[in-house]
Short mmCIF file of the C-alpha atoms (twelve columns), coordinates in Angstrom:
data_MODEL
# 
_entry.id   MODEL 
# 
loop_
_atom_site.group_PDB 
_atom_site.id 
_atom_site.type_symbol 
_atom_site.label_atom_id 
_atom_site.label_alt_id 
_atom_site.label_comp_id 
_atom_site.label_asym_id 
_atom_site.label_seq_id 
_atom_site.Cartn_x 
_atom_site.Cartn_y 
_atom_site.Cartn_z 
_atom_site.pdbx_PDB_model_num 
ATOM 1   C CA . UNK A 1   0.000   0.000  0.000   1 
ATOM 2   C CA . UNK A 2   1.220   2.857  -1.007  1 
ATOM 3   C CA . UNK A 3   0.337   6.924  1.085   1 
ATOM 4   C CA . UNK A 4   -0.201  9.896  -1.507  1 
ATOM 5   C CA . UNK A 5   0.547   11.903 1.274   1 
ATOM 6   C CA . UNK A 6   3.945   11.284 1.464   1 
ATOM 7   C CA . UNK A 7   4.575   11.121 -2.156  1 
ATOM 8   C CA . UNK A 8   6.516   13.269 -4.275  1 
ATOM 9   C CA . UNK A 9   3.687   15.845 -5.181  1 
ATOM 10  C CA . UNK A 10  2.271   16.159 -1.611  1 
ATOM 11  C CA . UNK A 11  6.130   16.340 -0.389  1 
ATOM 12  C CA . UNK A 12  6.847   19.300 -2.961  1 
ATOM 13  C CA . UNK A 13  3.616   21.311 -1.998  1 
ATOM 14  C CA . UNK A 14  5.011   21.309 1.374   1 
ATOM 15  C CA . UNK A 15  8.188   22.544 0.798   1 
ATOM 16  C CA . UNK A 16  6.466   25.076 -1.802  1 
ATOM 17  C CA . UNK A 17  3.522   25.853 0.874   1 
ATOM 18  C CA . UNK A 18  1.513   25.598 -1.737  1 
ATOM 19  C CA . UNK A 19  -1.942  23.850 -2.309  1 
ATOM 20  C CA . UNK A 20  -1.786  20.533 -4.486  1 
ATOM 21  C CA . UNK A 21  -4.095  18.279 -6.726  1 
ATOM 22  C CA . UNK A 22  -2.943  15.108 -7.155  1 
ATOM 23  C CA . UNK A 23  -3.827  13.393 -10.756 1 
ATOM 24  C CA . UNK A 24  -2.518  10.032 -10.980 1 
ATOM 25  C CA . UNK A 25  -3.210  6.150  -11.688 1 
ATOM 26  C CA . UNK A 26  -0.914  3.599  -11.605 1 
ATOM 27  C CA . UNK A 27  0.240   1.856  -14.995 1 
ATOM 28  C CA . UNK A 28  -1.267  4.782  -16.380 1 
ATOM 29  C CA . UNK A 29  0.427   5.913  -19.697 1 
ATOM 30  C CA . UNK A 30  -0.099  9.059  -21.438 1 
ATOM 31  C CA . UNK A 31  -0.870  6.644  -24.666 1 
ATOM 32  C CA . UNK A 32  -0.129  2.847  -24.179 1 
ATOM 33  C CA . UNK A 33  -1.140  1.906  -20.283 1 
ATOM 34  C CA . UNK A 34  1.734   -0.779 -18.746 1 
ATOM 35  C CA . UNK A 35  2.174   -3.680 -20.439 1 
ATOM 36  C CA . UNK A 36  2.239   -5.578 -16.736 1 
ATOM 37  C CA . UNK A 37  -1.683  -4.137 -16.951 1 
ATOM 38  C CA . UNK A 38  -3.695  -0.999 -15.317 1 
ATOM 39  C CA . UNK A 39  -6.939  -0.956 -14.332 1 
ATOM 40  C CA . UNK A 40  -8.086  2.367  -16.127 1 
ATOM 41  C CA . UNK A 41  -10.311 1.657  -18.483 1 
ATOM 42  C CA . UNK A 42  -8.441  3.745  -21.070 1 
ATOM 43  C CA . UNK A 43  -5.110  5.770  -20.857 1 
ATOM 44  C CA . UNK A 44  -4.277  8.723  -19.112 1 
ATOM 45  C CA . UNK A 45  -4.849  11.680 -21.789 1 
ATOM 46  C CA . UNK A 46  -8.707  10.327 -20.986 1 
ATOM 47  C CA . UNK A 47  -8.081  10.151 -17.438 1 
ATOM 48  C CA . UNK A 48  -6.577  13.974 -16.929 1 
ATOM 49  C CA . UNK A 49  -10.223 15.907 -17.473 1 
ATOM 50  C CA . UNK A 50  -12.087 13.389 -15.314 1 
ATOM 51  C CA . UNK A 51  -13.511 14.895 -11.583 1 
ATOM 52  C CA . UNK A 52  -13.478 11.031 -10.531 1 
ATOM 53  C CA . UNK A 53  -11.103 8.690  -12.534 1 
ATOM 54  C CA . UNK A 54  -13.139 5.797  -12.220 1 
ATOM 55  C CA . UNK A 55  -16.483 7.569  -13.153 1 
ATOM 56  C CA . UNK A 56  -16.203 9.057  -16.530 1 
ATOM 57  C CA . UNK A 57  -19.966 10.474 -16.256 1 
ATOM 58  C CA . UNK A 58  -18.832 11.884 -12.944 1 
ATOM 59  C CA . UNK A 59  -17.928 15.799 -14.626 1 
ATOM 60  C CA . UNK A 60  -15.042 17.478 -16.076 1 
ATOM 61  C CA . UNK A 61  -11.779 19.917 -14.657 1 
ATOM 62  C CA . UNK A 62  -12.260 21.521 -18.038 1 
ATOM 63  C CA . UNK A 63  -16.246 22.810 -16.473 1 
ATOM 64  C CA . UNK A 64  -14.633 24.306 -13.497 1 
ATOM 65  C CA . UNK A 65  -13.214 27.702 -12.990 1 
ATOM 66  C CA . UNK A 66  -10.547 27.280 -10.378 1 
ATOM 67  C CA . UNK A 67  -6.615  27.899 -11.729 1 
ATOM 68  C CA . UNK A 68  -3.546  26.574 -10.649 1 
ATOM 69  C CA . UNK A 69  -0.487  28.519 -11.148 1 
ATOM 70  C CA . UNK A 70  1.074   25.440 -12.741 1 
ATOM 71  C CA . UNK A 71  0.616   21.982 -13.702 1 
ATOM 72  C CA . UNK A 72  3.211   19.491 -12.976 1 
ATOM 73  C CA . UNK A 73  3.669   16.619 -15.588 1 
ATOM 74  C CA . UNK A 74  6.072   13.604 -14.524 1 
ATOM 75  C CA . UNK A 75  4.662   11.248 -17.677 1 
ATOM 76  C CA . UNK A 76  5.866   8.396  -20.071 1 
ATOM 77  C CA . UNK A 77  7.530   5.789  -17.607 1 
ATOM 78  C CA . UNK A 78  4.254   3.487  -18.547 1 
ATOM 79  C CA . UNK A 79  4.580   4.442  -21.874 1 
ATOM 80  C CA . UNK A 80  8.092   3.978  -21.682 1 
ATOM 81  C CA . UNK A 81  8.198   -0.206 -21.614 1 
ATOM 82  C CA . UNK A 82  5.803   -0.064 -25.572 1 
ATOM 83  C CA . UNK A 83  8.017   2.649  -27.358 1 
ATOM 84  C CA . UNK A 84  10.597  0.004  -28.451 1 
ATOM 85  C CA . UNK A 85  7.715   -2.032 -30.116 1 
ATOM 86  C CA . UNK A 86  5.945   1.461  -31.613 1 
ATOM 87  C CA . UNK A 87  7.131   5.033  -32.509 1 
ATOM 88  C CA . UNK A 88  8.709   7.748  -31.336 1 
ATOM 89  C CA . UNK A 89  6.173   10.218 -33.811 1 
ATOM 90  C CA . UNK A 90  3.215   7.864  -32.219 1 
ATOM 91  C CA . UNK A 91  4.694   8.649  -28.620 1 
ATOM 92  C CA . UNK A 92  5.182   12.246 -29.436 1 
ATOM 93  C CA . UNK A 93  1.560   13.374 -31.000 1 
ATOM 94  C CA . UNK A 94  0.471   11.732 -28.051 1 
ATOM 95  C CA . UNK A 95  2.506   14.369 -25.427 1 
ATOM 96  C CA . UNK A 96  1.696   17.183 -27.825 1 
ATOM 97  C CA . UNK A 97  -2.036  16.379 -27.696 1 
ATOM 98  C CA . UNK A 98  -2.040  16.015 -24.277 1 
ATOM 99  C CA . UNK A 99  -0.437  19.257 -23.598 1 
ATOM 100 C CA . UNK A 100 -2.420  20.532 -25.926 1 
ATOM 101 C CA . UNK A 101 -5.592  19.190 -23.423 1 
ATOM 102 C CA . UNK A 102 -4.215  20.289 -20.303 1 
ATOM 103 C CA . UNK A 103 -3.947  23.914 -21.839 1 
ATOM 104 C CA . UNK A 104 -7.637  23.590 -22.565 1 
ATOM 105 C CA . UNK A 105 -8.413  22.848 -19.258 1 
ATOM 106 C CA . UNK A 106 -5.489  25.185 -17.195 1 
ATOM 107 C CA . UNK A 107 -5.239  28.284 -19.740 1 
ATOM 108 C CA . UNK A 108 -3.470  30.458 -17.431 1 
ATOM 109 C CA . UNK A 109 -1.360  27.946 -15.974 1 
ATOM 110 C CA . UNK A 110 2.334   27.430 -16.370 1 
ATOM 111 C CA . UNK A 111 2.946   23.747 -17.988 1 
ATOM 112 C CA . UNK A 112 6.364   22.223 -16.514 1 
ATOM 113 C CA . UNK A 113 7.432   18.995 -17.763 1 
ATOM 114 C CA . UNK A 114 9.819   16.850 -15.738 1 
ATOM 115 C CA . UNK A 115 12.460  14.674 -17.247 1 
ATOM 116 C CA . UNK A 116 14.112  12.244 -15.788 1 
ATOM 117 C CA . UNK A 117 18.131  12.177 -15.471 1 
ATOM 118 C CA . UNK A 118 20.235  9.871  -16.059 1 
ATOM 119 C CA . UNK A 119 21.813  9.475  -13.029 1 
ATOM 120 C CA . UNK A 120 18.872  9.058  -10.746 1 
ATOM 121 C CA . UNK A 121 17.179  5.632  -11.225 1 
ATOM 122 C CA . UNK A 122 13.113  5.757  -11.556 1 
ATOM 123 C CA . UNK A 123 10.405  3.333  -11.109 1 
ATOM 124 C CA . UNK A 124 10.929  -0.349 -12.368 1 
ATOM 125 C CA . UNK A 125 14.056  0.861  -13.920 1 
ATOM 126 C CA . UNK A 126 16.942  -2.063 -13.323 1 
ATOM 127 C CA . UNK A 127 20.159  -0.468 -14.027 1 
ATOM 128 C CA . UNK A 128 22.166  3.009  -14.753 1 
ATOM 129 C CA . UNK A 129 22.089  2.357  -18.568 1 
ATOM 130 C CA . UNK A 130 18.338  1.223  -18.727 1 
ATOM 131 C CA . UNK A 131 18.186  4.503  -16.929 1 
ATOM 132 C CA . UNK A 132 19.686  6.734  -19.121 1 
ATOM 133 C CA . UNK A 133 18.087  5.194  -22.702 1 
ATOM 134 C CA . UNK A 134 14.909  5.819  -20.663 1 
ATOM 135 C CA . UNK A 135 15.664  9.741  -19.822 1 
ATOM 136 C CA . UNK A 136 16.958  9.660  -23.416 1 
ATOM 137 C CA . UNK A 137 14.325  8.812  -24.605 1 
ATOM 138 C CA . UNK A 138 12.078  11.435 -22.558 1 
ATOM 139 C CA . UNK A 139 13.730  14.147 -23.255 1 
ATOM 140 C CA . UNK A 140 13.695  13.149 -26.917 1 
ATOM 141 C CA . UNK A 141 10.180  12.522 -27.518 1 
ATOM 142 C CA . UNK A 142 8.835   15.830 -25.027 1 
ATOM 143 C CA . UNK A 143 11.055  18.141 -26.239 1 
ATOM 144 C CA . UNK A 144 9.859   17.187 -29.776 1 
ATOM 145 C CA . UNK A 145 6.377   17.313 -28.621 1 
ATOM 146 C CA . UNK A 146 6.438   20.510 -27.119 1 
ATOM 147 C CA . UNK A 147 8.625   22.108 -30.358 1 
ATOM 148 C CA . UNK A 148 5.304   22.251 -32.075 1 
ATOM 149 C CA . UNK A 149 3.665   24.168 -29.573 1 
ATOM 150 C CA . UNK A 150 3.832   27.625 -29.326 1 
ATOM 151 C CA . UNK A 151 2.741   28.454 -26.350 1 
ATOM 152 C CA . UNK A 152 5.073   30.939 -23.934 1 
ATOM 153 C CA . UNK A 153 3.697   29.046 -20.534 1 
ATOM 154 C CA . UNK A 154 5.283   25.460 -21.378 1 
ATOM 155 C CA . UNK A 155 8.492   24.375 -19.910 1 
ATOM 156 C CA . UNK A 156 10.568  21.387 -19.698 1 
ATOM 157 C CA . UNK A 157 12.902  21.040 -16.282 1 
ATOM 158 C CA . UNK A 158 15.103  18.463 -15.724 1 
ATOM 159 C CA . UNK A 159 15.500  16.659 -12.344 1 
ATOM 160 C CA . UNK A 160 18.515  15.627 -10.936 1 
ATOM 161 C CA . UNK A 161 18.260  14.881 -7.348  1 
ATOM 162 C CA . UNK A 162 21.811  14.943 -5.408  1 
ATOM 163 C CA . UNK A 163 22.179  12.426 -3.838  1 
ATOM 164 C CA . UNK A 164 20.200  10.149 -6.794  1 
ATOM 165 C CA . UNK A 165 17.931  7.709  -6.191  1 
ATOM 166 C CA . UNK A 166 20.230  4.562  -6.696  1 
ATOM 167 C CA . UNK A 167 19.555  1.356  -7.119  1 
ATOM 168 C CA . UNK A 168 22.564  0.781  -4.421  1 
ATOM 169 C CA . UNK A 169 20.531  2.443  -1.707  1 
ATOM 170 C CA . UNK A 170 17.820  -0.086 -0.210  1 
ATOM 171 C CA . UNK A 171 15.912  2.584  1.603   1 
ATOM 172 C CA . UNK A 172 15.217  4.309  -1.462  1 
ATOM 173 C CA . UNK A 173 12.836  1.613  -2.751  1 
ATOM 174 C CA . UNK A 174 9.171   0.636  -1.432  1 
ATOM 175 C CA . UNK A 175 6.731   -2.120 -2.942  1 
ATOM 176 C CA . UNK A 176 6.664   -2.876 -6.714  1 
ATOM 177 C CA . UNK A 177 9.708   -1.349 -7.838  1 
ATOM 178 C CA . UNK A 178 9.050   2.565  -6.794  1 
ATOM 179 C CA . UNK A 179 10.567  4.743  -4.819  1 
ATOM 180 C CA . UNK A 180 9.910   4.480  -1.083  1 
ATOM 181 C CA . UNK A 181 9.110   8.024  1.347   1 
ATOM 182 C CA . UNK A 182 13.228  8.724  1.042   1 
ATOM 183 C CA . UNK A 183 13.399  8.686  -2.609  1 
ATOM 184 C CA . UNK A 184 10.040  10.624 -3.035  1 
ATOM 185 C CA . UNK A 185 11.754  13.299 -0.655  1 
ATOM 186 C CA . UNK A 186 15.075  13.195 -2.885  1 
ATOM 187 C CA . UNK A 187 12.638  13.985 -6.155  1 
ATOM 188 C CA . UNK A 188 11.043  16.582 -4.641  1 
ATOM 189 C CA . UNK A 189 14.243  18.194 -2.932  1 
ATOM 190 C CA . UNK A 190 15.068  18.604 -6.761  1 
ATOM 191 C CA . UNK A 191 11.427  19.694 -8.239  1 
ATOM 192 C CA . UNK A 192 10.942  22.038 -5.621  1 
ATOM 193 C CA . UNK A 193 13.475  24.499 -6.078  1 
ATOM 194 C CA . UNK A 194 12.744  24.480 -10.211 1 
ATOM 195 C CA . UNK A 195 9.297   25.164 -9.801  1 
ATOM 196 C CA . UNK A 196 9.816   28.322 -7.673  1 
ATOM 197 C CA . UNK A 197 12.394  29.538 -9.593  1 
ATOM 198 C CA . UNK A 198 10.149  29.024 -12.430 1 
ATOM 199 C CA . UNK A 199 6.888   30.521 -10.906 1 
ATOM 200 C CA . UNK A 200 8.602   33.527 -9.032  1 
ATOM 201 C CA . UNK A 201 8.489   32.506 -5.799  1 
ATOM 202 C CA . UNK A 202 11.163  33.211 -3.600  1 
# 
């Protein structure tokens, strides 16, 4: 079992003092969901607008009128494990029409991107130089993705906690692979310093 509370997100709106929304699903992909499986019914650029993830009828972010200052988007790692067996171009229009979405539904809103480093090991990764094809391979295909839009608000940060998550560190690691409280809090030690030099806050 796994505490939101005391992941990454909720860790870097306390360092930020800021208020949070949390929008995730495991094994949730931006395009192609895990291959190991997910229970969403469909991926995650269907998942983003939802009020209640697993009531589609339930209503719509896009319908209501409150406005972050930014949206954080850590995405692709599901994706991530299909891209040898697709495209990049496939994996790409799929970012750029989900950023495209989320600046539907967040106009005013600053868009930062995360990518991953190749130094600091993420979820279900198994070694440094799976690592490093993998934040290749992000920066690659979400840099490309958001080349084609113009839009002033988007970023793309990468996040290089010191000291890394590593695979040589046991208490870095909870169930299934992903990072345990200690290497949330070394993500967001990173995250939280690009985001308010990026927003302005001091």
């Amino acid at each position: 079992h796994q505490d939101a509370t005391s992941a990454w997100p909720s860790l870097v709106a306390g360092r930020l003092d800021a208020e949070y929304h949390n929008i995730s699903w495991s094994g949730s992909g931006v395009i192609w969901n895990a291959e190991g499986g997910c229970t969403a019914d469909v991926p995650f650029h269907d998942l983003f607008p939802r009020l209640l993830g697993s009531l589609p009828g339930a209503g719509s972010i896009e319908s209501t009128d409150w406005q972050p200052d930014a949206v954080v988007v850590y995405l692709g790692g599901n994706d991530w494990w299909s891209l040898h067996k697709k495209s990049d171009e496939a994996l790409i229009e799929a970012f750029q029409a989900f950023l495209a979405r989320v600046r539907t539904a967040r106009p005013q809103a600053w868009i930062c991107v995360l990518l991953p480093s190749a130094s600091c090991v993420g979820a279900c990764i198994g070694s440094l130089e799976e690592q490093a094809s993998f934040a290749a391979d992000m920066t690659r295909c979400w840099t490309a993705a958001s080349s084609r839009l113009s839009d002033p608000l988007l970023c793309l940060e990468l996040v290089s906690p010191q000291p890394p998550c590593s695979l040589n560190v046991a208490e870095d690691w909870g169930q299934m692979g992903h990072w345990s409280v200690q290497g949330n809090a070394k993500w967001a030690s990173a995250v939280a310093p690009l985001l308010a030099a990026r927003l302005g806050w001091g």
